[in-house]
Amino acid sequence: MEWPGKREFANTPLTDWFIRGSEQPAGKTRAFGNLTFATIYGAGHFVPHDQPAESLEMVKTWLANNPL
């Protein structure tokens, strides 16, 4: 995707993100500017079915405009 932050986004390392009360990471995330990429471990393309707690936390965090 072409955009002014492409290089910085690509150079930002992936980091673990966690849901409340868990010591195990829920997945990996990377963000720069207004673009965020996130994965959820153990989820396929039916994320809410495969990992409901993690997907709900991701959506709630996004709606609150908070970083993962």
Short mmCIF file of N, CA and C in Angstrom, two decimals:
data_model
loop_
_atom_site.label_atom_id
_atom_site.label_comp_id
_atom_site.label_asym_id
_atom_site.label_seq_id
_atom_site.Cartn_x
_atom_site.Cartn_y
_atom_site.Cartn_z
N MET A 1 0.84 -1.16 0.00
CA MET A 1 0.00 0.00 0.00
C MET A 1 0.90 1.23 0.00
N GLU A 2 0.64 2.13 -0.90
CA GLU A 2 1.42 3.36 -0.96
C GLU A 2 0.81 4.42 -0.04
N TRP A 3 1.61 4.94 0.86
CA TRP A 3 1.20 6.06 1.72
C TRP A 3 2.45 6.65 2.34
N PRO A 4 2.39 7.88 2.83
CA PRO A 4 3.60 8.55 3.32
C PRO A 4 4.30 7.84 4.48
N GLY A 5 3.57 7.04 5.28
CA GLY A 5 4.18 6.37 6.42
C GLY A 5 4.63 4.95 6.13
N LYS A 6 4.67 4.56 4.87
CA LYS A 6 4.98 3.17 4.51
C LYS A 6 6.31 2.70 5.07
N ARG A 7 7.35 3.47 4.91
CA ARG A 7 8.68 3.06 5.37
C ARG A 7 8.72 2.93 6.89
N GLU A 8 8.18 3.92 7.59
CA GLU A 8 8.19 3.88 9.06
C GLU A 8 7.37 2.70 9.58
N PHE A 9 6.21 2.45 8.95
CA PHE A 9 5.39 1.32 9.36
C PHE A 9 6.16 0.01 9.17
N ALA A 10 6.78 -0.15 8.04
CA ALA A 10 7.53 -1.38 7.75
C ALA A 10 8.70 -1.56 8.71
N ASN A 11 9.27 -0.48 9.20
CA ASN A 11 10.42 -0.55 10.11
C ASN A 11 10.02 -0.65 11.58
N THR A 12 8.73 -0.56 11.87
CA THR A 12 8.26 -0.70 13.24
C THR A 12 8.17 -2.19 13.58
N PRO A 13 8.81 -2.62 14.65
CA PRO A 13 8.79 -4.05 14.97
C PRO A 13 7.41 -4.51 15.45
N LEU A 14 7.12 -5.78 15.20
CA LEU A 14 5.92 -6.38 15.76
C LEU A 14 6.12 -6.56 17.25
N THR A 15 5.08 -6.28 18.03
CA THR A 15 5.15 -6.46 19.48
C THR A 15 3.95 -7.28 19.94
N ASP A 16 4.11 -7.93 21.08
CA ASP A 16 3.01 -8.69 21.66
C ASP A 16 1.94 -7.74 22.19
N TRP A 17 0.68 -8.19 22.13
CA TRP A 17 -0.39 -7.48 22.82
C TRP A 17 -1.15 -8.49 23.65
N PHE A 18 -1.75 -8.01 24.74
CA PHE A 18 -2.37 -8.87 25.74
C PHE A 18 -3.80 -8.42 26.02
N ILE A 19 -4.64 -9.37 26.41
CA ILE A 19 -5.95 -9.01 26.91
C ILE A 19 -5.86 -8.97 28.43
N ARG A 20 -6.77 -8.23 29.05
CA ARG A 20 -6.73 -8.07 30.51
C ARG A 20 -6.78 -9.41 31.21
N GLY A 21 -5.93 -9.55 32.21
CA GLY A 21 -5.92 -10.76 33.03
C GLY A 21 -5.15 -11.92 32.45
N SER A 22 -4.52 -11.75 31.30
CA SER A 22 -3.78 -12.84 30.68
C SER A 22 -2.29 -12.55 30.68
N GLU A 23 -1.54 -13.58 31.00
CA GLU A 23 -0.08 -13.46 30.94
C GLU A 23 0.46 -13.89 29.59
N GLN A 24 -0.37 -14.56 28.80
CA GLN A 24 0.03 -15.01 27.46
C GLN A 24 -0.39 -13.96 26.44
N PRO A 25 0.47 -13.66 25.47
CA PRO A 25 0.08 -12.69 24.45
C PRO A 25 -1.10 -13.19 23.62
N ALA A 26 -1.98 -12.27 23.26
CA ALA A 26 -3.13 -12.60 22.40
C ALA A 26 -2.72 -12.64 20.94
N GLY A 27 -1.64 -11.93 20.60
CA GLY A 27 -1.18 -11.88 19.23
C GLY A 27 -0.05 -10.88 19.09
N LYS A 28 0.14 -10.42 17.88
CA LYS A 28 1.18 -9.43 17.58
C LYS A 28 0.52 -8.20 16.95
N THR A 29 1.15 -7.05 17.12
CA THR A 29 0.64 -5.83 16.54
C THR A 29 1.79 -4.93 16.09
N ARG A 30 1.47 -4.07 15.16
CA ARG A 30 2.41 -3.07 14.65
C ARG A 30 1.57 -1.85 14.28
N ALA A 31 2.04 -0.67 14.64
CA ALA A 31 1.28 0.53 14.32
C ALA A 31 2.21 1.69 14.02
N PHE A 32 1.78 2.52 13.09
CA PHE A 32 2.44 3.79 12.81
C PHE A 32 1.38 4.74 12.26
N GLY A 33 1.34 5.94 12.80
CA GLY A 33 0.34 6.89 12.35
C GLY A 33 -1.05 6.34 12.63
N ASN A 34 -1.91 6.38 11.63
CA ASN A 34 -3.27 5.89 11.83
C ASN A 34 -3.50 4.49 11.26
N LEU A 35 -2.42 3.73 11.03
CA LEU A 35 -2.53 2.36 10.53
C LEU A 35 -2.04 1.39 11.59
N THR A 36 -2.86 0.40 11.91
CA THR A 36 -2.49 -0.65 12.84
C THR A 36 -2.73 -2.00 12.20
N PHE A 37 -1.78 -2.90 12.36
CA PHE A 37 -1.89 -4.28 11.91
C PHE A 37 -1.89 -5.14 13.17
N ALA A 38 -2.82 -6.09 13.26
CA ALA A 38 -2.87 -6.96 14.43
C ALA A 38 -3.17 -8.39 14.01
N THR A 39 -2.57 -9.32 14.72
CA THR A 39 -2.88 -10.73 14.55
C THR A 39 -3.43 -11.25 15.87
N ILE A 40 -4.19 -12.34 15.79
CA ILE A 40 -4.68 -13.01 16.98
C ILE A 40 -4.27 -14.47 16.86
N TYR A 41 -3.49 -14.93 17.83
CA TYR A 41 -3.01 -16.32 17.81
C TYR A 41 -4.19 -17.29 17.85
N GLY A 42 -4.09 -18.37 17.10
CA GLY A 42 -5.07 -19.43 17.13
C GLY A 42 -6.37 -19.11 16.42
N ALA A 43 -6.39 -18.04 15.62
CA ALA A 43 -7.61 -17.66 14.92
C ALA A 43 -7.41 -17.77 13.42
N GLY A 44 -8.41 -18.26 12.76
CA GLY A 44 -8.42 -18.29 11.31
C GLY A 44 -9.24 -17.11 10.81
N HIS A 45 -9.94 -17.30 9.70
CA HIS A 45 -10.72 -16.19 9.17
C HIS A 45 -12.09 -16.06 9.86
N PHE A 46 -12.39 -16.93 10.82
CA PHE A 46 -13.58 -16.78 11.67
C PHE A 46 -13.11 -16.35 13.06
N VAL A 47 -12.42 -15.23 13.13
CA VAL A 47 -11.77 -14.79 14.36
C VAL A 47 -12.73 -14.76 15.55
N PRO A 48 -13.91 -14.12 15.46
CA PRO A 48 -14.79 -14.09 16.63
C PRO A 48 -15.24 -15.48 17.09
N HIS A 49 -15.31 -16.42 16.18
CA HIS A 49 -15.67 -17.79 16.55
C HIS A 49 -14.48 -18.51 17.17
N ASP A 50 -13.30 -18.32 16.59
CA ASP A 50 -12.10 -19.02 17.04
C ASP A 50 -11.54 -18.48 18.35
N GLN A 51 -11.54 -17.17 18.50
CA GLN A 51 -10.96 -16.52 19.68
C GLN A 51 -11.88 -15.36 20.12
N PRO A 52 -13.02 -15.65 20.72
CA PRO A 52 -13.99 -14.59 21.01
C PRO A 52 -13.50 -13.53 22.00
N ALA A 53 -12.83 -13.92 23.07
CA ALA A 53 -12.37 -12.93 24.05
C ALA A 53 -11.34 -11.99 23.44
N GLU A 54 -10.41 -12.54 22.68
CA GLU A 54 -9.36 -11.74 22.07
C GLU A 54 -9.92 -10.80 21.01
N SER A 55 -10.84 -11.29 20.18
CA SER A 55 -11.39 -10.43 19.14
C SER A 55 -12.25 -9.33 19.74
N LEU A 56 -13.01 -9.63 20.81
CA LEU A 56 -13.80 -8.59 21.46
C LEU A 56 -12.89 -7.51 22.06
N GLU A 57 -11.82 -7.92 22.70
CA GLU A 57 -10.88 -6.95 23.28
C GLU A 57 -10.26 -6.08 22.20
N MET A 58 -9.91 -6.68 21.06
CA MET A 58 -9.33 -5.91 19.96
C MET A 58 -10.32 -4.86 19.46
N VAL A 59 -11.58 -5.25 19.25
CA VAL A 59 -12.59 -4.32 18.74
C VAL A 59 -12.88 -3.23 19.77
N LYS A 60 -13.02 -3.60 21.04
CA LYS A 60 -13.29 -2.60 22.08
C LYS A 60 -12.14 -1.59 22.19
N THR A 61 -10.93 -2.08 22.08
CA THR A 61 -9.76 -1.19 22.14
C THR A 61 -9.76 -0.24 20.95
N TRP A 62 -10.08 -0.76 19.77
CA TRP A 62 -10.13 0.07 18.56
C TRP A 62 -11.23 1.13 18.67
N LEU A 63 -12.43 0.73 19.14
CA LEU A 63 -13.52 1.67 19.27
C LEU A 63 -13.23 2.77 20.28
N ALA A 64 -12.43 2.45 21.31
CA ALA A 64 -12.04 3.44 22.30
C ALA A 64 -10.88 4.30 21.83
N ASN A 65 -10.40 4.02 20.61
CA ASN A 65 -9.27 4.76 20.02
C ASN A 65 -8.00 4.64 20.88
N ASN A 66 -7.79 3.45 21.43
CA ASN A 66 -6.60 3.16 22.23
C ASN A 66 -5.70 2.20 21.45
N PRO A 67 -4.40 2.28 21.69
CA PRO A 67 -3.49 1.34 21.01
C PRO A 67 -3.60 -0.05 21.63
N LEU A 68 -3.33 -1.07 20.83
CA LEU A 68 -3.30 -2.43 21.35
C LEU A 68 -2.07 -2.62 22.19
#
